[in-house]
Amino acid sequence: MPSLVHTEIETAVKGFLIDQEKMTEVVERMTKEIKMGLAKDTHARAVIKCFVSHVQDLPTGKERGKYLALDLGGSNFRVLLVNLISNSDVEIMSKGYNFPLTLMSGSGKALFDFLAESLSEFCHTHGLENESLPLGFTFSFPLQQQGLSKGILVAWTKGFSCEGVVGKNVVSLLQEAIDRRGDIKINTVAILNDTVGTLMSCAFYHPNCRIGLIVGTGSNACYVEKTVNAECFEGYQTSPKPSMIINCEWGAFGDNGVLEFVRTSYDKIVDKVTPNPGKQTFEKCISGMYMGELVRLVVIDMIAKGFMFHGIISEKIQERWSFKTAYISDVESDAPGEYRNCNKVLSELGILGCQEPDKEALRYICEAVSSRSAKLCACGLVTIINKMNINEVVIGIDGSVYRFHPKYHDMLQYHMKKLLKPGVKFELIVSEDGSGRGAALVAATAVQAKSKL
Ligand code: BGC
C-alpha cells in the first residue's frame, strides 16, 4: 500500500483484494457451475447457463459477400454493412444511432420500432432498400437459442428492462417491427451474442482462437466445446459437426450465493440500485457498468468518515453513477507521483484543491476495484481453458474496460499464468469488430447451411 494512504482506506478496500487461494476457489466453484449449465439434467437450475449458440463452424477465411449487421448490447446501437471481399480485405461501413435512454426501460415495441427505423434509414442512405441482404443480429443479452435465427430472451441485463420481450423470440419481434414499416426487405438469418461475434471475428485471422471474451459495459465469455458435451443441443449425439460454440453467460455466476466470499458491502449497495437486484452477480463485480459506481461508493463512505477530502463532499459525487468507469482508467494512467488525469477527474466531479494523499487514496481505491475485476476475469478464463483441456489457445477480447484500462491486459495475463497448469500457452488478442465482421461471418454460416438444405 502507498505510504500516503490512510489505514482506514486500506481497511475499507480490503474486501476487494482477493488472494491466490480465493481465486483458486473461484475457479473450482465456476467449474462446477459450468458443468451444470452444459448438462441436460442440471441445466434448468444452473446459474451459468452455457447456452448453445448453434454456431458450429469457425471461419475458414473463405467467407465472401455482403451482409447487414445490427449491434444492440450496451450503451450504443449500430447498423453495419460488411463486405467480406477476401481473407485480408473486409470493408465495413457503420453508423451509430443515438440510443434514447428512455428506450431501455420503455416498451419492447418502442425498442424494436427504433431498431427498424434506424435500419431503414441506413438502408435508404446506402441504396439497399430493395436488396434483401442477409442480416446478422448481435444481441448481447442472455438468449435461449433454438436455432441460428431463433432466440428467446431469458432476462434483460446491463440496465435494460423493456416490457414484453422476456420470453419472446427476439428475431420475430425485429421482423414484426420491420414489417410494420414495410419499406425495407430484410432477411434476418442469424442472431448471436457479442462474445460469439468476437470469437468468430478473431478466428478469421487467428485460427487457434477458441474463446471470445467481453469486458465492457457487461461481461461474458463463449468458447468452443465438443458437440457431444453440449447436451442441451438436440443433435448433441448425432450432429456430424464436432464443435459447438457455447455462450456461457458467466455474468450470472454467483446468483446462487457461491460468490459471497469475494463480494463487499459496496457490491451489495450497487446491486440494490440496479433494475435486476440479485442477478448478474459476477458481472457486477467485473464490468464497466458497475466499477465506477463501486469506486464512488467507497469514496463517499471515506469522505463521510472524514478520511478523504477533509470530509468535504461535492454535489456531483453524491449523484449515483457520476463516477464513470472511464475515470478509473484515467486515474490509473497517471505515472506514479503524477496526477494530471486524476486532477481532471476530480475537477469534473467538483472536488477542488485536494492534497496528494487524497489523490493517492483515490488511485488506491481504483486499483482495488480494477484489479479484482481482472482477477475474477482471469479465474473465468482459466476455468474455461481447464474445461476445454487444451494446451494452447488464442482468446479474442473486446469491450471498453479491456481496451482502455492501462493495465487490464497485463493483470489478466499475470493472474492467468499464475492459475494455469504449467505449460499451457495462451494469447490475449483484441478482436476488432466482433459485432460487425463477427455477425457477418455467422450470417455467412447460416446462409451456407440453408443453401445445403
Ligand atoms: C449479457 C451477455 C453479454 C455481456 C457482454 C451481459 O450482460 O448478459 O449476453 O455477452 O453482457 O456484453
Short mmCIF file of C-alpha atoms and ligand atoms in Angstrom, two decimals:
data_model
loop_
_atom_site.label_atom_id
_atom_site.label_comp_id
_atom_site.label_asym_id
_atom_site.label_seq_id
_atom_site.Cartn_x
_atom_site.Cartn_y
_atom_site.Cartn_z
CA MET A 1 0.00 0.00 0.00
CA PRO A 2 1.34 3.51 -0.82
CA SER A 3 2.65 5.17 2.36
CA LEU A 4 0.38 8.20 1.88
CA VAL A 5 -2.81 6.16 2.05
CA HIS A 6 -4.73 6.25 5.32
CA THR A 7 -5.04 2.86 7.04
CA GLU A 8 -8.81 3.37 7.25
CA ILE A 9 -8.92 3.40 3.47
CA GLU A 10 -6.87 0.26 3.37
CA THR A 11 -9.40 -1.38 5.66
CA ALA A 12 -12.32 -0.19 3.53
CA VAL A 13 -11.00 -1.76 0.33
CA LYS A 14 -9.66 -4.95 1.90
CA GLY A 15 -12.64 -6.92 0.66
CA PHE A 16 -11.68 -6.23 -2.96
CA LEU A 17 -8.18 -7.67 -2.56
CA ILE A 18 -8.65 -11.33 -3.34
CA ASP A 19 -5.65 -13.62 -2.93
CA GLN A 20 -4.50 -16.68 -4.86
CA GLU A 21 -6.34 -19.05 -2.54
CA LYS A 22 -9.63 -17.29 -3.13
CA MET A 23 -9.00 -17.22 -6.88
CA THR A 24 -8.43 -20.98 -6.89
CA GLU A 25 -11.70 -21.37 -5.01
CA VAL A 26 -13.49 -19.21 -7.61
CA VAL A 27 -12.13 -21.47 -10.38
CA GLU A 28 -13.34 -24.59 -8.54
CA ARG A 29 -16.82 -23.22 -7.96
CA MET A 30 -17.12 -21.92 -11.50
CA THR A 31 -16.06 -25.27 -12.95
CA LYS A 32 -18.97 -26.92 -11.13
CA GLU A 33 -21.44 -24.33 -12.37
CA ILE A 34 -20.30 -24.61 -16.00
CA LYS A 35 -20.69 -28.38 -15.91
CA MET A 36 -24.20 -27.94 -14.51
CA GLY A 37 -25.10 -25.50 -17.27
CA LEU A 38 -23.95 -27.87 -20.01
CA ALA A 39 -25.66 -30.98 -18.68
CA LYS A 40 -29.28 -31.60 -19.67
CA ASP A 41 -30.30 -32.80 -16.19
CA THR A 42 -28.97 -29.79 -14.31
CA HIS A 43 -29.30 -27.03 -16.93
CA ALA A 44 -32.67 -25.76 -15.65
CA ARG A 45 -31.29 -25.00 -12.17
CA ALA A 46 -27.80 -23.93 -13.26
CA VAL A 47 -26.83 -20.28 -12.88
CA ILE A 48 -24.15 -20.27 -15.61
CA LYS A 49 -26.48 -21.39 -18.35
CA CYS A 50 -23.95 -22.31 -21.04
CA PHE A 51 -26.40 -21.63 -23.87
CA VAL A 52 -25.95 -23.41 -27.16
CA SER A 53 -25.21 -20.79 -29.84
CA HIS A 54 -25.96 -23.10 -32.78
CA VAL A 55 -22.70 -21.85 -34.34
CA GLN A 56 -20.72 -24.99 -35.13
CA ASP A 57 -18.36 -23.73 -37.81
CA LEU A 58 -15.40 -21.47 -37.21
CA PRO A 59 -14.49 -19.20 -40.13
CA THR A 60 -12.44 -20.76 -42.89
CA GLY A 61 -11.27 -17.42 -44.29
CA LYS A 62 -13.20 -18.22 -47.47
CA GLU A 63 -16.43 -16.48 -46.49
CA ARG A 64 -17.44 -13.82 -49.00
CA GLY A 65 -20.30 -11.45 -49.69
CA LYS A 66 -22.27 -8.53 -48.33
CA TYR A 67 -24.11 -8.71 -45.04
CA LEU A 68 -26.02 -6.32 -42.85
CA ALA A 69 -25.47 -6.39 -39.10
CA LEU A 70 -27.24 -4.88 -36.11
CA ASP A 71 -25.45 -4.41 -32.83
CA LEU A 72 -27.51 -3.92 -29.68
CA GLY A 73 -25.94 -4.63 -26.37
CA GLY A 74 -24.89 -1.79 -24.19
CA SER A 75 -24.61 1.91 -24.42
CA ASN A 76 -24.60 2.05 -28.24
CA PHE A 77 -26.70 0.81 -31.10
CA ARG A 78 -25.14 0.42 -34.54
CA VAL A 79 -26.10 -0.70 -38.01
CA LEU A 80 -23.32 -2.07 -40.21
CA LEU A 81 -22.77 -3.15 -43.77
CA VAL A 82 -19.98 -5.69 -44.02
CA ASN A 83 -18.42 -6.75 -47.28
CA LEU A 84 -16.21 -9.82 -46.99
CA ILE A 85 -14.06 -9.28 -50.07
CA SER A 86 -11.13 -11.59 -49.37
CA ASN A 87 -9.50 -13.11 -46.29
CA SER A 88 -7.44 -9.97 -45.88
CA ASP A 89 -9.92 -7.41 -47.13
CA VAL A 90 -13.10 -6.71 -45.23
CA GLU A 91 -14.94 -3.47 -45.84
CA ILE A 92 -17.14 -2.22 -43.04
CA MET A 93 -19.46 0.78 -43.11
CA SER A 94 -21.28 1.54 -39.92
CA LYS A 95 -23.44 4.11 -38.27
CA GLY A 96 -24.10 4.53 -34.56
CA TYR A 97 -27.60 5.67 -33.69
CA ASN A 98 -28.30 7.87 -30.72
CA PHE A 99 -29.97 5.49 -28.38
CA PRO A 100 -32.51 7.39 -26.24
CA LEU A 101 -32.01 6.14 -22.67
CA THR A 102 -35.77 6.08 -22.11
CA LEU A 103 -35.93 3.18 -24.60
CA MET A 104 -34.01 0.97 -22.16
CA SER A 105 -36.97 0.83 -19.79
CA GLY A 106 -39.84 1.52 -22.18
CA SER A 107 -41.97 -0.92 -24.13
CA GLY A 108 -40.45 -3.67 -26.26
CA LYS A 109 -42.46 -2.38 -29.21
CA ALA A 110 -40.84 1.06 -28.93
CA LEU A 111 -37.40 -0.54 -28.78
CA PHE A 112 -37.87 -2.71 -31.87
CA ASP A 113 -39.57 0.13 -33.78
CA PHE A 114 -36.48 2.21 -33.10
CA LEU A 115 -34.20 -0.58 -34.37
CA ALA A 116 -36.29 -0.99 -37.53
CA GLU A 117 -36.38 2.76 -38.11
CA SER A 118 -32.58 3.04 -37.82
CA LEU A 119 -32.10 0.04 -40.08
CA SER A 120 -34.44 1.56 -42.65
CA GLU A 121 -32.61 4.89 -42.50
CA PHE A 122 -29.28 3.08 -43.01
CA CYS A 123 -30.59 1.02 -45.95
CA HIS A 124 -32.04 4.08 -47.66
CA THR A 125 -28.80 6.04 -47.22
CA HIS A 126 -26.84 3.20 -48.83
CA GLY A 127 -29.40 2.35 -51.51
CA LEU A 128 -30.04 -1.10 -50.04
CA GLU A 129 -33.81 -0.88 -49.56
CA ASN A 130 -34.61 -3.41 -52.29
CA GLU A 131 -31.64 -5.75 -51.81
CA SER A 132 -32.83 -8.24 -49.17
CA LEU A 133 -29.34 -8.77 -47.79
CA PRO A 134 -28.83 -11.40 -45.08
CA LEU A 135 -28.64 -9.81 -41.65
CA GLY A 136 -26.78 -10.95 -38.54
CA PHE A 137 -28.20 -9.52 -35.30
CA THR A 138 -25.70 -9.16 -32.47
CA PHE A 139 -27.97 -9.10 -29.44
CA SER A 140 -25.89 -9.11 -26.29
CA PHE A 141 -28.25 -10.46 -23.68
CA PRO A 142 -28.93 -13.99 -22.43
CA LEU A 143 -30.78 -15.88 -25.14
CA GLN A 144 -32.11 -19.40 -25.18
CA GLN A 145 -31.36 -20.15 -28.82
CA GLN A 146 -33.50 -22.64 -30.65
CA GLY A 147 -31.64 -22.29 -33.91
CA LEU A 148 -29.31 -19.82 -35.60
CA SER A 149 -32.20 -17.45 -36.26
CA LYS A 150 -34.39 -18.03 -33.23
CA GLY A 151 -33.59 -16.77 -29.75
CA ILE A 152 -35.82 -16.34 -26.72
CA LEU A 153 -34.76 -13.59 -24.31
CA VAL A 154 -34.21 -15.11 -20.87
CA ALA A 155 -33.62 -11.87 -18.94
CA TRP A 156 -32.50 -8.31 -19.53
CA THR A 157 -29.13 -7.20 -18.15
CA LYS A 158 -26.98 -4.02 -18.15
CA GLY A 159 -29.74 -1.63 -17.15
CA PHE A 160 -32.30 -2.69 -19.79
CA SER A 161 -35.80 -3.59 -18.65
CA CYS A 162 -38.10 -3.17 -21.68
CA GLU A 163 -41.51 -4.69 -21.19
CA GLY A 164 -42.88 -7.55 -23.23
CA VAL A 165 -39.62 -9.00 -24.52
CA VAL A 166 -38.54 -11.58 -21.92
CA GLY A 167 -39.79 -14.99 -23.04
CA LYS A 168 -40.22 -13.87 -26.67
CA ASN A 169 -38.32 -14.67 -29.84
CA VAL A 170 -36.29 -11.54 -30.45
CA VAL A 171 -35.88 -12.22 -34.18
CA SER A 172 -39.69 -12.26 -34.62
CA LEU A 173 -40.01 -9.00 -32.68
CA LEU A 174 -37.48 -7.40 -35.01
CA GLN A 175 -39.13 -8.85 -38.10
CA GLU A 176 -42.57 -7.66 -36.99
CA ALA A 177 -41.20 -4.13 -36.48
CA ILE A 178 -39.65 -4.23 -39.96
CA ASP A 179 -42.92 -5.50 -41.44
CA ARG A 180 -44.89 -2.74 -39.67
CA ARG A 181 -42.83 -0.24 -41.67
CA GLY A 182 -42.90 -2.16 -44.92
CA ASP A 183 -40.20 -0.03 -46.54
CA ILE A 184 -37.19 -2.39 -46.49
CA LYS A 185 -36.51 -6.00 -47.31
CA ILE A 186 -34.53 -7.74 -44.60
CA ASN A 187 -33.70 -11.35 -44.11
CA THR A 188 -32.53 -11.96 -40.52
CA VAL A 189 -30.57 -15.18 -40.86
CA ALA A 190 -28.72 -15.23 -37.55
CA ILE A 191 -28.88 -13.89 -34.03
CA LEU A 192 -25.75 -14.06 -31.94
CA ASN A 193 -24.18 -12.97 -28.70
CA ASP A 194 -21.38 -10.37 -28.83
CA THR A 195 -18.92 -12.90 -27.36
CA VAL A 196 -19.65 -15.22 -30.29
CA GLY A 197 -19.09 -12.39 -32.79
CA THR A 198 -15.84 -11.57 -31.01
CA LEU A 199 -14.63 -15.18 -31.18
CA MET A 200 -15.58 -15.51 -34.87
CA SER A 201 -14.04 -12.21 -35.81
CA CYS A 202 -10.77 -13.10 -34.09
CA ALA A 203 -10.79 -16.65 -35.53
CA PHE A 204 -10.98 -15.17 -39.05
CA TYR A 205 -7.35 -14.10 -38.61
CA HIS A 206 -6.20 -16.41 -35.80
CA PRO A 207 -7.31 -19.97 -36.50
CA ASN A 208 -6.41 -21.05 -32.97
CA CYS A 209 -8.95 -18.69 -31.40
CA ARG A 210 -11.34 -20.76 -29.28
CA ILE A 211 -12.59 -18.28 -26.67
CA GLY A 212 -14.40 -14.94 -27.02
CA LEU A 213 -14.45 -12.53 -24.07
CA ILE A 214 -16.20 -9.23 -23.45
CA VAL A 215 -15.20 -6.90 -20.63
CA GLY A 216 -17.18 -3.77 -21.40
CA THR A 217 -20.48 -2.46 -20.06
CA GLY A 218 -21.21 -6.12 -19.30
CA SER A 219 -19.04 -9.20 -19.14
CA ASN A 220 -19.34 -12.66 -20.61
CA ALA A 221 -17.39 -15.33 -22.47
CA CYS A 222 -18.03 -18.06 -25.01
CA TYR A 223 -15.87 -20.98 -26.09
CA VAL A 224 -15.68 -23.90 -28.48
CA GLU A 225 -16.99 -27.06 -26.81
CA LYS A 226 -17.22 -30.60 -28.15
CA THR A 227 -20.74 -31.06 -29.57
CA VAL A 228 -21.17 -34.26 -27.53
CA ASN A 229 -20.80 -32.21 -24.34
CA ALA A 230 -23.41 -29.63 -25.39
CA GLU A 231 -26.22 -31.78 -24.02
CA CYS A 232 -28.86 -29.08 -24.40
CA PHE A 233 -28.39 -29.19 -28.16
CA GLU A 234 -30.90 -31.58 -29.72
CA GLY A 235 -28.32 -33.11 -32.02
CA TYR A 236 -25.53 -33.38 -29.47
CA GLN A 237 -25.08 -37.10 -30.12
CA THR A 238 -25.93 -37.16 -33.81
CA SER A 239 -24.53 -33.95 -35.27
CA PRO A 240 -21.80 -34.59 -37.86
CA LYS A 241 -20.06 -31.42 -36.69
CA PRO A 242 -17.59 -31.90 -33.84
CA SER A 243 -17.83 -28.44 -32.27
CA MET A 244 -20.38 -26.07 -30.81
CA ILE A 245 -19.80 -22.55 -29.53
CA ILE A 246 -21.21 -22.22 -26.04
CA ASN A 247 -22.34 -18.83 -24.79
CA CYS A 248 -21.55 -19.24 -21.08
CA GLU A 249 -23.41 -16.17 -19.78
CA TRP A 250 -20.94 -16.13 -16.93
CA GLY A 251 -22.31 -12.81 -15.64
CA ALA A 252 -24.90 -14.77 -13.65
CA PHE A 253 -22.24 -16.74 -11.75
CA GLY A 254 -22.83 -16.22 -8.03
CA ASP A 255 -26.59 -15.58 -8.31
CA ASN A 256 -26.99 -18.63 -6.05
CA GLY A 257 -24.73 -17.18 -3.35
CA VAL A 258 -21.48 -19.04 -4.13
CA LEU A 259 -19.51 -15.80 -4.65
CA GLU A 260 -20.25 -14.10 -1.34
CA PHE A 261 -16.63 -14.62 -0.26
CA VAL A 262 -15.37 -12.17 -2.91
CA ARG A 263 -18.15 -9.58 -2.53
CA THR A 264 -18.06 -6.48 -0.34
CA SER A 265 -20.71 -4.36 1.34
CA TYR A 266 -20.28 -1.90 -1.57
CA ASP A 267 -21.22 -4.60 -4.09
CA LYS A 268 -24.44 -5.15 -2.18
CA ILE A 269 -25.32 -1.46 -2.37
CA VAL A 270 -24.69 -1.37 -6.14
CA ASP A 271 -26.78 -4.47 -6.63
CA LYS A 272 -29.77 -2.95 -4.82
CA VAL A 273 -29.95 0.09 -7.10
CA THR A 274 -29.90 -1.86 -10.38
CA PRO A 275 -33.07 -2.91 -12.22
CA ASN A 276 -32.08 -6.57 -11.67
CA PRO A 277 -31.13 -6.97 -7.99
CA GLY A 278 -29.79 -10.40 -7.07
CA LYS A 279 -28.90 -11.09 -10.70
CA GLN A 280 -25.63 -10.93 -12.67
CA THR A 281 -23.51 -11.13 -9.52
CA PHE A 282 -20.21 -11.94 -11.27
CA GLU A 283 -20.81 -9.30 -13.93
CA LYS A 284 -21.48 -6.68 -11.25
CA CYS A 285 -18.03 -7.39 -9.73
CA ILE A 286 -16.30 -7.17 -13.11
CA SER A 287 -17.83 -4.96 -15.74
CA GLY A 288 -17.71 -1.32 -16.75
CA MET A 289 -21.31 -0.60 -15.90
CA TYR A 290 -20.57 -1.08 -12.19
CA MET A 291 -16.86 -0.48 -11.50
CA GLY A 292 -17.10 3.32 -11.38
CA GLU A 293 -20.07 3.18 -9.02
CA LEU A 294 -18.15 0.85 -6.70
CA VAL A 295 -15.29 3.37 -6.54
CA ARG A 296 -17.74 6.19 -5.90
CA LEU A 297 -19.38 4.32 -3.04
CA VAL A 298 -16.03 3.71 -1.32
CA VAL A 299 -15.04 7.35 -1.84
CA ILE A 300 -18.24 8.83 -0.40
CA ASP A 301 -18.02 6.43 2.52
CA MET A 302 -14.46 7.62 3.19
CA ILE A 303 -15.48 11.27 2.84
CA ALA A 304 -18.37 10.78 5.27
CA LYS A 305 -15.98 9.22 7.78
CA GLY A 306 -13.58 12.15 7.34
CA PHE A 307 -10.71 10.15 5.80
CA MET A 308 -10.71 11.85 2.38
CA PHE A 309 -11.07 15.39 1.08
CA HIS A 310 -11.26 16.74 4.67
CA GLY A 311 -14.78 15.41 4.78
CA ILE A 312 -15.92 17.89 2.12
CA ILE A 313 -18.30 16.33 -0.37
CA SER A 314 -19.26 17.77 -3.79
CA GLU A 315 -22.79 17.64 -5.13
CA LYS A 316 -21.68 15.79 -8.22
CA ILE A 317 -20.01 12.91 -6.42
CA GLN A 318 -23.17 12.35 -4.44
CA GLU A 319 -25.03 11.55 -7.64
CA ARG A 320 -25.41 7.88 -8.38
CA TRP A 321 -23.26 6.65 -11.30
CA SER A 322 -21.41 10.00 -11.53
CA PHE A 323 -18.00 8.32 -11.22
CA LYS A 324 -17.66 6.90 -14.73
CA THR A 325 -15.70 3.69 -15.17
CA ALA A 326 -13.56 5.58 -17.71
CA TYR A 327 -12.32 7.68 -14.76
CA ILE A 328 -10.71 4.56 -13.29
CA SER A 329 -8.67 4.15 -16.48
CA ASP A 330 -7.82 7.86 -16.39
CA VAL A 331 -6.68 7.86 -12.76
CA GLU A 332 -4.60 4.71 -13.23
CA SER A 333 -2.97 6.10 -16.39
CA ASP A 334 -1.01 8.69 -14.42
CA ALA A 335 2.62 7.78 -13.77
CA PRO A 336 3.44 7.22 -10.07
CA GLY A 337 3.60 10.53 -8.26
CA GLU A 338 1.84 12.38 -11.10
CA TYR A 339 -1.78 13.45 -11.02
CA ARG A 340 -2.64 15.10 -14.34
CA ASN A 341 -5.56 12.77 -15.18
CA CYS A 342 -6.53 12.48 -11.56
CA ASN A 343 -6.82 16.28 -11.28
CA LYS A 344 -9.04 16.35 -14.36
CA VAL A 345 -11.32 13.67 -12.93
CA LEU A 346 -11.52 15.42 -9.56
CA SER A 347 -12.35 18.73 -11.17
CA GLU A 348 -15.10 17.08 -13.28
CA LEU A 349 -16.51 15.80 -10.02
CA GLY A 350 -16.39 19.27 -8.49
CA ILE A 351 -13.67 18.36 -5.98
CA LEU A 352 -11.08 21.09 -5.94
CA GLY A 353 -7.86 21.79 -4.09
CA CYS A 354 -7.27 18.39 -2.56
CA GLN A 355 -3.94 17.12 -1.32
CA GLU A 356 -1.61 14.41 -2.60
CA PRO A 357 -2.70 11.81 0.00
CA ASP A 358 -6.30 12.17 -1.23
CA LYS A 359 -5.21 11.58 -4.82
CA GLU A 360 -3.13 8.58 -3.77
CA ALA A 361 -6.16 7.27 -1.91
CA LEU A 362 -8.37 7.65 -4.96
CA ARG A 363 -5.85 5.80 -7.08
CA TYR A 364 -5.59 3.05 -4.48
CA ILE A 365 -9.38 2.59 -4.46
CA CYS A 366 -9.49 2.49 -8.29
CA GLU A 367 -6.72 -0.12 -8.32
CA ALA A 368 -8.53 -2.26 -5.79
CA VAL A 369 -11.70 -2.33 -7.90
CA SER A 370 -9.98 -2.83 -11.27
CA SER A 371 -7.59 -5.50 -10.04
CA ARG A 372 -10.45 -7.53 -8.54
CA SER A 373 -12.20 -7.30 -11.89
CA ALA A 374 -9.11 -8.57 -13.75
CA LYS A 375 -8.52 -11.34 -11.21
CA LEU A 376 -12.10 -12.61 -11.48
CA CYS A 377 -11.95 -12.45 -15.25
CA ALA A 378 -8.69 -14.42 -15.15
CA CYS A 379 -10.46 -17.02 -12.98
CA GLY A 380 -13.23 -17.28 -15.57
CA LEU A 381 -10.84 -17.76 -18.48
CA VAL A 382 -8.77 -20.32 -16.58
CA THR A 383 -11.95 -22.25 -15.73
CA ILE A 384 -12.83 -22.40 -19.42
CA ILE A 385 -9.32 -23.37 -20.56
CA ASN A 386 -9.19 -26.15 -17.95
CA LYS A 387 -12.64 -27.35 -19.02
CA MET A 388 -11.51 -27.44 -22.67
CA ASN A 389 -8.41 -29.34 -21.58
CA ILE A 390 -6.15 -27.75 -24.20
CA ASN A 391 -2.53 -26.64 -24.06
CA GLU A 392 -2.66 -23.74 -26.44
CA VAL A 393 -5.34 -21.17 -27.19
CA VAL A 394 -5.97 -17.70 -28.55
CA ILE A 395 -8.58 -15.59 -26.76
CA GLY A 396 -10.33 -12.82 -28.71
CA ILE A 397 -11.32 -9.92 -26.47
CA ASP A 398 -13.39 -6.78 -26.81
CA GLY A 399 -15.00 -4.23 -24.51
CA SER A 400 -14.16 -0.78 -23.19
CA VAL A 401 -12.64 -1.95 -19.89
CA TYR A 402 -10.16 -4.27 -21.59
CA ARG A 403 -9.39 -1.75 -24.33
CA PHE A 404 -8.97 1.39 -22.28
CA HIS A 405 -7.73 0.38 -18.85
CA PRO A 406 -3.95 0.84 -18.94
CA LYS A 407 -3.12 -2.35 -17.00
CA TYR A 408 -6.04 -4.68 -17.59
CA HIS A 409 -4.33 -6.78 -20.24
CA ASP A 410 -1.20 -7.22 -18.12
CA MET A 411 -3.16 -8.04 -14.98
CA LEU A 412 -5.27 -10.60 -16.82
CA GLN A 413 -2.20 -12.23 -18.29
CA TYR A 414 -0.32 -12.25 -14.99
CA HIS A 415 -3.12 -13.87 -13.00
CA MET A 416 -3.97 -16.38 -15.70
CA LYS A 417 -0.36 -17.55 -15.78
CA LYS A 418 -0.39 -17.99 -12.02
CA LEU A 419 -3.58 -20.04 -12.09
CA LEU A 420 -3.00 -22.20 -15.16
CA LYS A 421 -1.21 -25.53 -15.19
CA PRO A 422 2.43 -25.08 -16.24
CA GLY A 423 2.95 -25.43 -19.98
CA VAL A 424 -0.46 -24.11 -21.03
CA LYS A 425 0.07 -21.34 -23.58
CA PHE A 426 -2.42 -18.61 -24.33
CA GLU A 427 -2.55 -15.34 -26.20
CA LEU A 428 -4.90 -12.45 -25.45
CA ILE A 429 -5.81 -10.56 -28.62
CA VAL A 430 -8.06 -7.56 -29.14
CA SER A 431 -10.77 -8.64 -31.52
CA GLU A 432 -11.80 -5.89 -33.89
CA ASP A 433 -15.42 -5.51 -34.85
CA GLY A 434 -16.93 -8.64 -33.43
CA SER A 435 -20.41 -7.30 -33.85
CA GLY A 436 -19.74 -6.34 -37.48
CA ARG A 437 -17.36 -8.82 -39.03
CA GLY A 438 -18.30 -11.49 -36.46
CA ALA A 439 -22.03 -11.06 -37.19
CA ALA A 440 -21.34 -11.24 -40.95
CA LEU A 441 -19.38 -14.46 -40.50
CA VAL A 442 -22.17 -16.08 -38.52
CA ALA A 443 -24.68 -14.86 -41.12
CA ALA A 444 -22.46 -16.40 -43.84
CA THR A 445 -22.53 -19.72 -41.95
CA ALA A 446 -26.31 -19.53 -41.76
CA VAL A 447 -26.70 -18.77 -45.46
CA GLN A 448 -24.40 -21.65 -46.31
CA ALA A 449 -26.32 -24.04 -44.05
CA LYS A 450 -29.62 -23.03 -45.69
CA SER A 451 -28.25 -23.49 -49.19
CA LYS A 452 -27.30 -27.08 -48.31
CA LEU A 453 -30.90 -27.94 -47.29
C1 BGC B 1 -25.04 -10.18 -21.24
C2 BGC B 1 -24.25 -11.03 -22.21
C3 BGC B 1 -23.23 -10.19 -22.95
C4 BGC B 1 -22.38 -9.39 -21.96
C5 BGC B 1 -21.38 -8.50 -22.66
C6 BGC B 1 -24.10 -9.38 -20.35
O1 BGC B 1 -24.84 -8.51 -19.55
O2 BGC B 1 -25.87 -10.98 -20.45
O3 BGC B 1 -25.11 -11.65 -23.13
O4 BGC B 1 -22.42 -11.02 -23.72
O5 BGC B 1 -23.21 -8.61 -21.15
O6 BGC B 1 -21.99 -7.58 -23.49
#
